[in-house]
GROMACS .gro file of C-alpha atoms in nm:
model
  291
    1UNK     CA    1   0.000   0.000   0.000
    2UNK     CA    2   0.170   0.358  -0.073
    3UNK     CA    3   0.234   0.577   0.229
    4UNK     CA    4   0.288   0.967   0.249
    5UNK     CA    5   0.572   0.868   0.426
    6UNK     CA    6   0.840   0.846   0.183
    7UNK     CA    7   1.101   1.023   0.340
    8UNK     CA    8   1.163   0.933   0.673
    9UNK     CA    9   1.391   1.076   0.948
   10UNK     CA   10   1.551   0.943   1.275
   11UNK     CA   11   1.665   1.134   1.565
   12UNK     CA   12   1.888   0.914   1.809
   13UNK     CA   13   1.940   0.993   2.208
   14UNK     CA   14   2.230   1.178   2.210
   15UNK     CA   15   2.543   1.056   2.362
   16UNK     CA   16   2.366   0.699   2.408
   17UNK     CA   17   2.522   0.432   2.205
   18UNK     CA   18   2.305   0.193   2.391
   19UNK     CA   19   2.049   0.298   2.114
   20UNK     CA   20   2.238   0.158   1.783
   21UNK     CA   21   2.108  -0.206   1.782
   22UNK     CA   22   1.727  -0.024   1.776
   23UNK     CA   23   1.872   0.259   1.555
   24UNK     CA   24   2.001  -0.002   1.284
   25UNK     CA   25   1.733  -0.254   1.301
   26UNK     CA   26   1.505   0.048   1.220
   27UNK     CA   27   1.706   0.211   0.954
   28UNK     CA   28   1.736  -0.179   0.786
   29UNK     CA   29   1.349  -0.198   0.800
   30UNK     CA   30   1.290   0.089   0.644
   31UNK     CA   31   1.560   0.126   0.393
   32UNK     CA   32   1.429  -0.227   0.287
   33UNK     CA   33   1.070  -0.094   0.231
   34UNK     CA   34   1.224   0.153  -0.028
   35UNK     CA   35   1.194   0.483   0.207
   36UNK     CA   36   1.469   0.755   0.189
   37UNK     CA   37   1.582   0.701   0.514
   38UNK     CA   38   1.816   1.040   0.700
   39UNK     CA   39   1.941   1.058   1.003
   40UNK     CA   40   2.076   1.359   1.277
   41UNK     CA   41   2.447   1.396   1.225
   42UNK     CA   42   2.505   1.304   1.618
   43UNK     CA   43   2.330   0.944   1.595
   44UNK     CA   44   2.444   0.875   1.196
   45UNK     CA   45   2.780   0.727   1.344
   46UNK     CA   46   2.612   0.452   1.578
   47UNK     CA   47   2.454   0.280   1.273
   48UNK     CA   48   2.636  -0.076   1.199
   49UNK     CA   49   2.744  -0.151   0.864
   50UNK     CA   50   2.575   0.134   0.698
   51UNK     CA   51   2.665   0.453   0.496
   52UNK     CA   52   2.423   0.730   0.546
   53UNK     CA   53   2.510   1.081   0.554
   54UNK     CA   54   2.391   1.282   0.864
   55UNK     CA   55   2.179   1.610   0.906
   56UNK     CA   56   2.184   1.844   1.170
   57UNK     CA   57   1.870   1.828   1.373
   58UNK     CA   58   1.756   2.178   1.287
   59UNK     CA   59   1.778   2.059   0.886
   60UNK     CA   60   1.694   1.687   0.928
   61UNK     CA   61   1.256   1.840   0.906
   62UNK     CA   62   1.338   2.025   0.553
   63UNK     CA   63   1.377   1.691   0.406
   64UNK     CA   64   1.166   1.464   0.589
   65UNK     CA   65   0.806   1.340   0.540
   66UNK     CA   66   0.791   1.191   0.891
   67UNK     CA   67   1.005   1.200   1.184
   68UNK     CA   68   1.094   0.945   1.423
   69UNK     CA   69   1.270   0.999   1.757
   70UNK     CA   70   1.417   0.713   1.922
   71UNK     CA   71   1.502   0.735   2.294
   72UNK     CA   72   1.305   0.893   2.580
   73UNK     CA   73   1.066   1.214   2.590
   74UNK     CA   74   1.399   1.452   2.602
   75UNK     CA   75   1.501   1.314   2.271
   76UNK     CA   76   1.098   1.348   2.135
   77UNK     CA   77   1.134   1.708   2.297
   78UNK     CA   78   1.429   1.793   2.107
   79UNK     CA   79   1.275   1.651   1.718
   80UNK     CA   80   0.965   1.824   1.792
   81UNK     CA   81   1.091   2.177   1.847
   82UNK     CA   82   1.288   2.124   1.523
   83UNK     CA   83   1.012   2.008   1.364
   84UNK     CA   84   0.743   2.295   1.496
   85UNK     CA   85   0.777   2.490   1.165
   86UNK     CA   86   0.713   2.219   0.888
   87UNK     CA   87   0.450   2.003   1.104
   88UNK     CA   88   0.561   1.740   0.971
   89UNK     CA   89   0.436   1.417   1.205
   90UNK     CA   90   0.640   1.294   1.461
   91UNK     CA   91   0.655   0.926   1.608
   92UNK     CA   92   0.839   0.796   1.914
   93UNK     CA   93   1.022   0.480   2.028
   94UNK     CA   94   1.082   0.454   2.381
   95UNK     CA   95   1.439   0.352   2.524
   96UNK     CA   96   1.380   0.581   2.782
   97UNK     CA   97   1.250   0.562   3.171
   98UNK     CA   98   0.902   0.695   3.151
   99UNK     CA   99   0.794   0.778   2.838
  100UNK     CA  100   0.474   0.987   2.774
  101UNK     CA  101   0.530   1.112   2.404
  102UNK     CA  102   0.715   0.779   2.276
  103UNK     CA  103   0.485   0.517   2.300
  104UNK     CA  104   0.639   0.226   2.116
  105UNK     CA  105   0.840  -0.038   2.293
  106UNK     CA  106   1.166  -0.167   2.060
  107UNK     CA  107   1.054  -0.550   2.102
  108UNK     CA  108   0.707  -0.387   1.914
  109UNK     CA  109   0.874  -0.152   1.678
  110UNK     CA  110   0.880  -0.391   1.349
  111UNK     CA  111   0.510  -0.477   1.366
  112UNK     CA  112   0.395  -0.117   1.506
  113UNK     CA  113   0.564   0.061   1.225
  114UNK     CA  114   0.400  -0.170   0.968
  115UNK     CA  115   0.053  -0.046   1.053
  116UNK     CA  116   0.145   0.297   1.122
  117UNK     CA  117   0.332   0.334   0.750
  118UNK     CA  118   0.016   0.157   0.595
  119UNK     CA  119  -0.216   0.445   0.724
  120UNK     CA  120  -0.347   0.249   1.071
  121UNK     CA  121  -0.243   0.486   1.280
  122UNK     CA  122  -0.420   0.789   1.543
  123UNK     CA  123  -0.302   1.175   1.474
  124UNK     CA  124  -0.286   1.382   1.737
  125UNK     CA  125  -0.215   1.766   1.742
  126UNK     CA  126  -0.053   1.931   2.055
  127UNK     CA  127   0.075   2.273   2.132
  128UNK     CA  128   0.348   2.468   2.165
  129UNK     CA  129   0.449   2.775   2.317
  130UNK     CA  130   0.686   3.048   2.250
  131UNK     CA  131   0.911   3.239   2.511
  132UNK     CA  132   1.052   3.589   2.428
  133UNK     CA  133   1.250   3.846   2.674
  134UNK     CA  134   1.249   4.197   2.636
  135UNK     CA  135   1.523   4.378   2.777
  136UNK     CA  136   1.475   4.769   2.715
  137UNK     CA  137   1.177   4.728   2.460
  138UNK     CA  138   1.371   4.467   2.268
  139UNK     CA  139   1.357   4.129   2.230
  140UNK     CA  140   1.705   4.001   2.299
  141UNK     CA  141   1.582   3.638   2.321
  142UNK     CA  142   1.335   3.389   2.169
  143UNK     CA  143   1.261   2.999   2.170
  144UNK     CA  144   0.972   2.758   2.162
  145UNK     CA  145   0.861   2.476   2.429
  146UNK     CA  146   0.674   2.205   2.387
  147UNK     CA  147   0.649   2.080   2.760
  148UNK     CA  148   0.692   2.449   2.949
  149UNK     CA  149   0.836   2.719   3.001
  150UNK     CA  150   1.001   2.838   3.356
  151UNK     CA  151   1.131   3.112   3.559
  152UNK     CA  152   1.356   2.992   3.829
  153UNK     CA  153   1.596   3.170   4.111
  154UNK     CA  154   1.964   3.142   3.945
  155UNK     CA  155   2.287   3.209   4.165
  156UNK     CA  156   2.069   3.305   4.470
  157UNK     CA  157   1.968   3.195   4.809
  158UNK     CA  158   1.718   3.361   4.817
  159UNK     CA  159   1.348   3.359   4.689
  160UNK     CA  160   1.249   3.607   4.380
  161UNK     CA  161   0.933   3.809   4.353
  162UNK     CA  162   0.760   3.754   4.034
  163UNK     CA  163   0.512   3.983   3.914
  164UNK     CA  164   0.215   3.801   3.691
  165UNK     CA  165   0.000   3.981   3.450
  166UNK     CA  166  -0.255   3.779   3.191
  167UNK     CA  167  -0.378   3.992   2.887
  168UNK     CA  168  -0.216   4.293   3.023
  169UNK     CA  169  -0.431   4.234   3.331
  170UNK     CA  170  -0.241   4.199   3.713
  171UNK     CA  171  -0.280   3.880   3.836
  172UNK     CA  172  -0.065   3.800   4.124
  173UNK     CA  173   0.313   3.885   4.244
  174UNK     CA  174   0.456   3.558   4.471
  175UNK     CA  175   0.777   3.491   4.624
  176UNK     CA  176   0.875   3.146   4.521
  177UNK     CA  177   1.158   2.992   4.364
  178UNK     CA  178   0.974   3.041   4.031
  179UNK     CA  179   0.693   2.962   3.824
  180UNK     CA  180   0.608   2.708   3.520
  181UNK     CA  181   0.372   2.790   3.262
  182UNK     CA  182   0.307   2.429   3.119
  183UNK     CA  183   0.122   2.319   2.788
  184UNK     CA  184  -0.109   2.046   2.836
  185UNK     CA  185   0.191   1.784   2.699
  186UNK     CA  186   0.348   1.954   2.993
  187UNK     CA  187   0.127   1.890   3.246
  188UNK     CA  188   0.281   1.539   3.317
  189UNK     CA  189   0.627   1.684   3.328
  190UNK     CA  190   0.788   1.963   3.566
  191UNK     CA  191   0.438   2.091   3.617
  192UNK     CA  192   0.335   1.732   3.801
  193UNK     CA  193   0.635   1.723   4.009
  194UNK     CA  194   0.546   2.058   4.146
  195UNK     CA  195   0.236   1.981   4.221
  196UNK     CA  196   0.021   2.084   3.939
  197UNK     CA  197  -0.279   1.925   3.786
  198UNK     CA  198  -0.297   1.661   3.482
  199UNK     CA  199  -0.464   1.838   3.164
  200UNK     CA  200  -0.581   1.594   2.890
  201UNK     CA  201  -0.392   1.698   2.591
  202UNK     CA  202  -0.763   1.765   2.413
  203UNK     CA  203  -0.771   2.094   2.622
  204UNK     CA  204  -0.716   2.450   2.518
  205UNK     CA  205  -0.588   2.560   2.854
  206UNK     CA  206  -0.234   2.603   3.032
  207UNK     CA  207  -0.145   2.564   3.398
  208UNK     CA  208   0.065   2.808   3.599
  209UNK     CA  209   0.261   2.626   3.830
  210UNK     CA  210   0.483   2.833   4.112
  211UNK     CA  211   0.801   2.662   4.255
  212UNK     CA  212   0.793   2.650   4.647
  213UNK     CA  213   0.586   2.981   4.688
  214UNK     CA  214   0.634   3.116   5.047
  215UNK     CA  215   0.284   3.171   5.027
  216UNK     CA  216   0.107   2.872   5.017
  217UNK     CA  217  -0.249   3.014   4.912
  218UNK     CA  218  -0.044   3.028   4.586
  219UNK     CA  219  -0.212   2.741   4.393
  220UNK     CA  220  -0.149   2.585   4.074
  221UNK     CA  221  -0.406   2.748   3.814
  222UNK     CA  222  -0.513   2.663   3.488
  223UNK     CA  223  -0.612   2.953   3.210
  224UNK     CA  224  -0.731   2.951   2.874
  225UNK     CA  225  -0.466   2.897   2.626
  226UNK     CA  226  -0.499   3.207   2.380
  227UNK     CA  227  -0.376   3.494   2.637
  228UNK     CA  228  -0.092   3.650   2.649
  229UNK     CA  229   0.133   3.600   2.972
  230UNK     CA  230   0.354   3.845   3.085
  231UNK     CA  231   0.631   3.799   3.371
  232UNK     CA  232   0.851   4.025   3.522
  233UNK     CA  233   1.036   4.074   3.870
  234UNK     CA  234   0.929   4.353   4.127
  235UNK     CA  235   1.229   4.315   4.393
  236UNK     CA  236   1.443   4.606   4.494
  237UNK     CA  237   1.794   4.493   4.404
  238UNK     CA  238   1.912   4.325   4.077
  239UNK     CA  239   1.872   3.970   4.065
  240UNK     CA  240   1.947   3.703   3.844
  241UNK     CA  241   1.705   3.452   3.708
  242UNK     CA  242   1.700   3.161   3.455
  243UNK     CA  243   1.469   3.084   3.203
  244UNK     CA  244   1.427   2.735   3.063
  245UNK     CA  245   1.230   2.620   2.797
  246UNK     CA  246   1.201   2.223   2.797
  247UNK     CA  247   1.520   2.301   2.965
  248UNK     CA  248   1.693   2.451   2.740
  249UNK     CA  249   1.865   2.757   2.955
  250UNK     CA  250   1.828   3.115   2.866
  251UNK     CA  251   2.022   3.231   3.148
  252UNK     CA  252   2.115   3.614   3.266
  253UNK     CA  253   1.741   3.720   3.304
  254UNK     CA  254   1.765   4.057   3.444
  255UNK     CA  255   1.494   4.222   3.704
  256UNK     CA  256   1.387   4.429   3.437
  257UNK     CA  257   1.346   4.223   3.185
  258UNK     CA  258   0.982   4.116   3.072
  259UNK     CA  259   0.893   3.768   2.943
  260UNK     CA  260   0.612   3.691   2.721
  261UNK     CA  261   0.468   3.344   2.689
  262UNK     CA  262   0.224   3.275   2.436
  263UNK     CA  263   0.069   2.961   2.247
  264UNK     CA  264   0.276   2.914   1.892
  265UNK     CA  265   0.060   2.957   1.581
  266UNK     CA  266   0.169   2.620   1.441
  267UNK     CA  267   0.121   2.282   1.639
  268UNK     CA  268   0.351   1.970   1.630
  269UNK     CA  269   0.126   1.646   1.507
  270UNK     CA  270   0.191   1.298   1.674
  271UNK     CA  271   0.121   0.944   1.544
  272UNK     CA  272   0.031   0.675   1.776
  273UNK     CA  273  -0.076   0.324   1.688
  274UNK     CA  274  -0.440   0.283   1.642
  275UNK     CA  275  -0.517   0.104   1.982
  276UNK     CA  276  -0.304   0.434   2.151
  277UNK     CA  277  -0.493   0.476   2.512
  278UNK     CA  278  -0.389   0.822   2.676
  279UNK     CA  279  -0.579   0.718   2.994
  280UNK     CA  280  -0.370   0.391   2.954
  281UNK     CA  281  -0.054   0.541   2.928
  282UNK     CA  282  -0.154   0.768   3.220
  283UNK     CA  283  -0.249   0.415   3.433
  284UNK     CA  284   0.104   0.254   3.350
  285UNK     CA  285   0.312   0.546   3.361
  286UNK     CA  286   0.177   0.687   3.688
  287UNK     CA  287   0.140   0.340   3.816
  288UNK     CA  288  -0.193   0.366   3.937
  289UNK     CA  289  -0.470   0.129   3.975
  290UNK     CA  290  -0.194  -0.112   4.141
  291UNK     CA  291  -0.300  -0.340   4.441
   0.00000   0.00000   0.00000
């Protein structure tokens, strides 16, 4: 049966050789089917017996009619934000520890990828959101999230007093260690470890998350995902503060510098295999329902 999929992609777990008996049985599979099979230039080496030439991550989309990451969610992370501006789909294979985005297991892969290339597949769009600073009325820095992004304390003992506003509207200033502003994906990341709530990825909301507020009135709370948020720092003296997006560090955040969060025009699209459960996952992830 002819698939869309003719060009394919692979993004490896970098620094993980562990991965190159998956990453070669995959690129044998496919480059057996026919497809015009590419790979990032950091995993291209760990393939056995093969000569492929290697793309940069950022370039590895322009090419590619699907993309799959193989490794945990930080690799899926990583091929998605490359991927935000084509929309190409992305598909994941899980070597990793938890796993919510890559949902395939390696002793599966052979058989799931058979259905999924032959159209039996579930798409699945989620968002993304885009982080710009303003220092002066200029924006000095930008970059894109797909999990959240977050304002932490850096090189300080001591808490830092955030000032919130939503739509140009005050909401709230806290002293905390910081706050995450998490996209549904992100929900069961940072955002759960901090104590925030689970949002099914169907929603069009975000959830504000602060880090060890000294006030502890200051609750987790989830907003409608087409505002505008707006964070900025109201203490006396300079301070320092980091800004991470999926943790990638934007660091030397000054206290009066601005950042604007707001939902990314363009969405990333995931394939799961057609019997793909998000309640499931939630119940074998989260290991609940356990006697």
């Amino acid at each position: 049966m002819p698939t869309p999929f003719q060009r394919i992609g692979i993004v490896g777990k970098f620094g993980d050789p562990g991965i190159a008996p998956t990453l070669t049985e995959l690129y044998r599979f496919l480059h057996g089917r026919g497809h015009e099979v590419l790979l990032d230039s950091q995993s291209v080496d760990l393939l056995e017996n093969a000569d492929v030439k290697g793309l940069h991550i950022d370039r590895l989309p322009e090419y590619c009619d699907l993309i799959i990451a193989v490794g945990g969610d930080g690799t899926f992370l990583a091929a998605a934000r490359a991927a935000a501006d084509f929309e190409i789909p992305l598909l994941g294979v899980n070597l990793g520890r938890l796993g919510f985005l890559v949902d395939i297991s390696p002793d599966q892969l052979i058989g799931r990828l058979e259905q999924i290339l032959a159209g039996r597949h579930k798409t699945e769009r989620r968002c993304l959101l885009h982080a710009s600073i303003f220092r002066d009325g200029a924006e000095i820095h930008r970059q894109t999230a797909v999990n959240e992004v977050v304002v932490h304390r850096w090189v300080t003992p001591s808490m830092i007093e955030i000032v919130t506003s939503i739509d140009g509207v005050y909401l709230n200033t806290q002293r905390s260690d910081g706050l995450i502003v998490a996209t549904p994906t992100g929900s069961t990341a940072y955002s759960l470890s901090a104590g925030g709530p689970i949002l099914h990825p169907g929603l069009n909301a975000l959830v504000l998350v602060p880090l060890n507020p000294h006030t502890l009135s200051n609750r987790p709370l989830v907003i409608d995902d087409k505002v505008s948020i707006e964070i900025g720092f109201s203490d006396a003296k300079q301070i320092n503060a980091l800004v991470t997006c999926d943790h990638l560090e934007i660091p030397d955040v000054l206290i009066g510098d601005k950042i604007v969060i707001k939902k990314a025009d363009k969405t990333i699209k995931i394939l799961h295999p057609e019997d793909h459960d998000y309640f499931n996952t939630l119940r074998s992830k989260l290991y609940w329902s356990r006697g």
